[in-house]
Coordinates of N, CA and C in Angstrom, one line a residue:
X297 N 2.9 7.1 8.1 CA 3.3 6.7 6.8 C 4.3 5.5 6.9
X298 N 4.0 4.6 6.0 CA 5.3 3.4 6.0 C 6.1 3.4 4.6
X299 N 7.5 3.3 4.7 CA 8.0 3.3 3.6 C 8.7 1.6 3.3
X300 N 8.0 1.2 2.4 CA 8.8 0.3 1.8 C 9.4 0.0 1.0
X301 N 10.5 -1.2 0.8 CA 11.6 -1.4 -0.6 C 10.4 -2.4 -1.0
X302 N 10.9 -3.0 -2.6 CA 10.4 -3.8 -3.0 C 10.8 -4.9 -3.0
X303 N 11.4 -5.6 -1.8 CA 11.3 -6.6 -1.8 C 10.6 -7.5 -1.1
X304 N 10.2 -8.7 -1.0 CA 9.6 -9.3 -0.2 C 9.8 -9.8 1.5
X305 N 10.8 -9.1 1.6 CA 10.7 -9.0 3.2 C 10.2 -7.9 3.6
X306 N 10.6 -7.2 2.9 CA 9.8 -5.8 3.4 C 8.4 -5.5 3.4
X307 N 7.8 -6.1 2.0 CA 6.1 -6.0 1.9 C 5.6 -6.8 3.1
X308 N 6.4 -7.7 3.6 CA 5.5 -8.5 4.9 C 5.2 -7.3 5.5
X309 N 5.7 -6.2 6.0 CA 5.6 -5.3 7.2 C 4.4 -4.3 6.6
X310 N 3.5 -5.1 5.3 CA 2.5 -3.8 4.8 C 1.4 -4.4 5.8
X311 N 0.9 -5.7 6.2 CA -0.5 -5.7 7.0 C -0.5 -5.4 8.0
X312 N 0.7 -5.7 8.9 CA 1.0 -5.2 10.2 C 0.7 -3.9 10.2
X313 N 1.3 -3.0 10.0 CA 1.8 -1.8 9.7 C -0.2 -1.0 9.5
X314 N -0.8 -1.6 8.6 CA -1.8 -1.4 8.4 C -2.9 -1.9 9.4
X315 N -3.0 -2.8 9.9 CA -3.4 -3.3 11.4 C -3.2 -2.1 12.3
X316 N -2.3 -1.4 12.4 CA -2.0 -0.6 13.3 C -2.4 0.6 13.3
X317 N -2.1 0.9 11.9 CA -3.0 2.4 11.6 C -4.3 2.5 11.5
X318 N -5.1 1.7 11.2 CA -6.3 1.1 11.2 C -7.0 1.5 12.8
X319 N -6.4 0.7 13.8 CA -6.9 0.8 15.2 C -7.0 2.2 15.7
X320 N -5.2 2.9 15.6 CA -5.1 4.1 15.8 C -6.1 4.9 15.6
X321 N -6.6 4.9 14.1 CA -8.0 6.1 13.2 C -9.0 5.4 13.9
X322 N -9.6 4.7 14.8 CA -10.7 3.7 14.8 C -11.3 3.6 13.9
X323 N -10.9 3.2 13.0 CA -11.5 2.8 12.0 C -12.1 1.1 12.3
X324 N -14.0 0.9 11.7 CA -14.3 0.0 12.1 C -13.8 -1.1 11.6
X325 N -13.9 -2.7 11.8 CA -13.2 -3.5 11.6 C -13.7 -4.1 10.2
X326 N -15.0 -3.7 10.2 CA -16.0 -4.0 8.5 C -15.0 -3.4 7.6
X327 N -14.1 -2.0 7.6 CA -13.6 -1.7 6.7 C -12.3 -2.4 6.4
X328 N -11.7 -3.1 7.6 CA -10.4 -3.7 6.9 C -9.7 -4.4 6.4
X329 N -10.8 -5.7 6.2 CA -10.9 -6.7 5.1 C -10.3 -6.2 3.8
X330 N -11.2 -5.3 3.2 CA -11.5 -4.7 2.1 C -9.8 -4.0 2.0
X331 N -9.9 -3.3 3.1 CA -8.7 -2.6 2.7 C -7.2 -3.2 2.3
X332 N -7.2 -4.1 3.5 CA -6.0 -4.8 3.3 C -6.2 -5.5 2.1
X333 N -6.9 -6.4 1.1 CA -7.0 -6.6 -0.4 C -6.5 -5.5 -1.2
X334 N -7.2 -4.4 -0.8 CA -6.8 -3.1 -1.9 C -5.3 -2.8 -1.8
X335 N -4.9 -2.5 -0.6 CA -3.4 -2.4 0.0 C -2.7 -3.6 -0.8
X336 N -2.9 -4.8 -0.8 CA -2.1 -5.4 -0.8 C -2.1 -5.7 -2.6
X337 N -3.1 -5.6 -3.3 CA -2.8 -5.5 -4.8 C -2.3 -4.1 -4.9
X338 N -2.9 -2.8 -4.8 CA -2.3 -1.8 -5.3 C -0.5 -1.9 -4.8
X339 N 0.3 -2.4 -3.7 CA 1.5 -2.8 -3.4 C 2.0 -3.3 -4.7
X340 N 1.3 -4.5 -4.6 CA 2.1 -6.0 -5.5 C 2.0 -5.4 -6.9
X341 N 1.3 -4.8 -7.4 CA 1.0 -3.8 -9.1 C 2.2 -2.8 -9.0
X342 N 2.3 -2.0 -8.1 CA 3.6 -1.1 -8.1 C 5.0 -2.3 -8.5
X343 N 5.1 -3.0 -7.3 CA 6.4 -3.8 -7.2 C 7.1 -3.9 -8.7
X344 N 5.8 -4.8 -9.5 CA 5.7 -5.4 -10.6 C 6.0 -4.6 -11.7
X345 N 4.9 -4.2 -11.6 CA 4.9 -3.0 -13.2 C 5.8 -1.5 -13.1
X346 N 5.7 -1.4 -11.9 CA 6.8 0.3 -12.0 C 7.8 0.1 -11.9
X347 N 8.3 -1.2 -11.1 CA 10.0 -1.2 -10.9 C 10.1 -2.5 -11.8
X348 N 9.7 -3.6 -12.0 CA 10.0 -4.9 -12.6 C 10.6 -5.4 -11.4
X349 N 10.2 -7.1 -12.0 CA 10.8 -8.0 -10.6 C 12.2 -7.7 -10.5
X350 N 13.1 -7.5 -11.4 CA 14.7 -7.1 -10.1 C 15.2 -5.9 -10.2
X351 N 14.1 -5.1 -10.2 CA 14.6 -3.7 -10.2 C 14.0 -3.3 -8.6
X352 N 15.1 -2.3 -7.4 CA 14.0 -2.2 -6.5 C 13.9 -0.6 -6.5
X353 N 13.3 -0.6 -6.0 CA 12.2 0.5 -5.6 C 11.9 0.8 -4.3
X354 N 11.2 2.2 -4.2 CA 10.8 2.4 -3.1 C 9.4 2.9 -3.2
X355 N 8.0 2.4 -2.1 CA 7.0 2.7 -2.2 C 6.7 3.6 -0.5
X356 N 5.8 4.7 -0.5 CA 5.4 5.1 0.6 C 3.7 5.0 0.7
X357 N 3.3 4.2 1.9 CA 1.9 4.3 1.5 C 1.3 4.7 3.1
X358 N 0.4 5.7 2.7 CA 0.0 6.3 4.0 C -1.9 6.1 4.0
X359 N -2.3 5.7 5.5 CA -3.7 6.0 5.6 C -4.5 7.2 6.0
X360 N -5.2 7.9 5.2 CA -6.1 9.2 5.9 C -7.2 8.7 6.0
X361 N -7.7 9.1 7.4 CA -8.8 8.8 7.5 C -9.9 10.3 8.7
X362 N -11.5 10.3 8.0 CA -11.7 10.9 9.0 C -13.1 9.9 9.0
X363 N -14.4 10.8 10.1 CA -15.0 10.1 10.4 C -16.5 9.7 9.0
X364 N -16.2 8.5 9.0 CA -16.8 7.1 7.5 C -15.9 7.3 6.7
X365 N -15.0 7.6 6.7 CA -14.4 7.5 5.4 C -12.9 7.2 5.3
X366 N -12.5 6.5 4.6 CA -10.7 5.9 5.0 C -10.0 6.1 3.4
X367 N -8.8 6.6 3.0 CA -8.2 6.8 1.9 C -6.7 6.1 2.2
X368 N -6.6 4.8 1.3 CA -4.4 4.8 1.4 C -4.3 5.1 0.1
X369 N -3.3 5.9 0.3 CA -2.6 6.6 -0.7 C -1.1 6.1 -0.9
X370 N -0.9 5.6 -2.5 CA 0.5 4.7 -2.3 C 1.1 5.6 -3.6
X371 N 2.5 5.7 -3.4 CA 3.2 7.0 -4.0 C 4.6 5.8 -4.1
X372 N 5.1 6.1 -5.5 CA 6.4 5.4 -5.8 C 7.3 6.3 -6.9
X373 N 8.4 6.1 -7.5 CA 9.0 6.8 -8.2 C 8.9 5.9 -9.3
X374 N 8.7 4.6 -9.3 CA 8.7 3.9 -10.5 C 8.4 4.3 -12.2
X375 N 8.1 3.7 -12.8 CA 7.7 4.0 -14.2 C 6.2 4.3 -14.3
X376 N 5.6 5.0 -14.9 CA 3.8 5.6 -15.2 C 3.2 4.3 -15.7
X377 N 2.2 4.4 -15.2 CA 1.5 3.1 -15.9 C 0.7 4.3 -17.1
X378 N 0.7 2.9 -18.1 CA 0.6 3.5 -19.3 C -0.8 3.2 -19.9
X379 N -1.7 3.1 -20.1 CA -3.1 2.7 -20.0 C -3.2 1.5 -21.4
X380 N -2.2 2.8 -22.4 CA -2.6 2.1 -23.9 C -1.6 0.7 -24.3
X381 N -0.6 0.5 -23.3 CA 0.3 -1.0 -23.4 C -0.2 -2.1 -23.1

């Protein structure tokens, strides 16, 4: 699991971090394009919308994976996204 603040030195350490967990699961390399895009909007949408740009926050995002299939799961305390705003 990696925990990060919202600021932007810290989100640098989301692809690394994910490079790494990625290899660990062997997970194949077809899937990590994709992922790191998904990782890195679902990140930047938390930042944004749950905490606002100068409010910080903390996000935890972990990868499960078994064999074909990979899940990150990103968990924050921020504010609910609201569907109807």
């Amino acid at each position: 699991m990696l925990h990060l603040h919202t600021d932007t030195a810290d989100l640098a350490r989301l692809h690394p971090w994910l490079d790494r967990a990625a290899t660990a699961r062997a997970l194949p390399q077809t899937m990590l394009h994709g992922m790191h895009v998904a990782i890195e909007e679902a990140v930047a949408n938390v930042a944004l919308h749950a905490f606002g740009p100068d409010q910080p926050g903390d996000i935890a995002v972990r990868l499960c994976a078994a064999p074909g299939v990979a899940a990150l799961v990103v968990e924050d305390g921020g504010r609910p996204f609201d569907p109807a705003a």
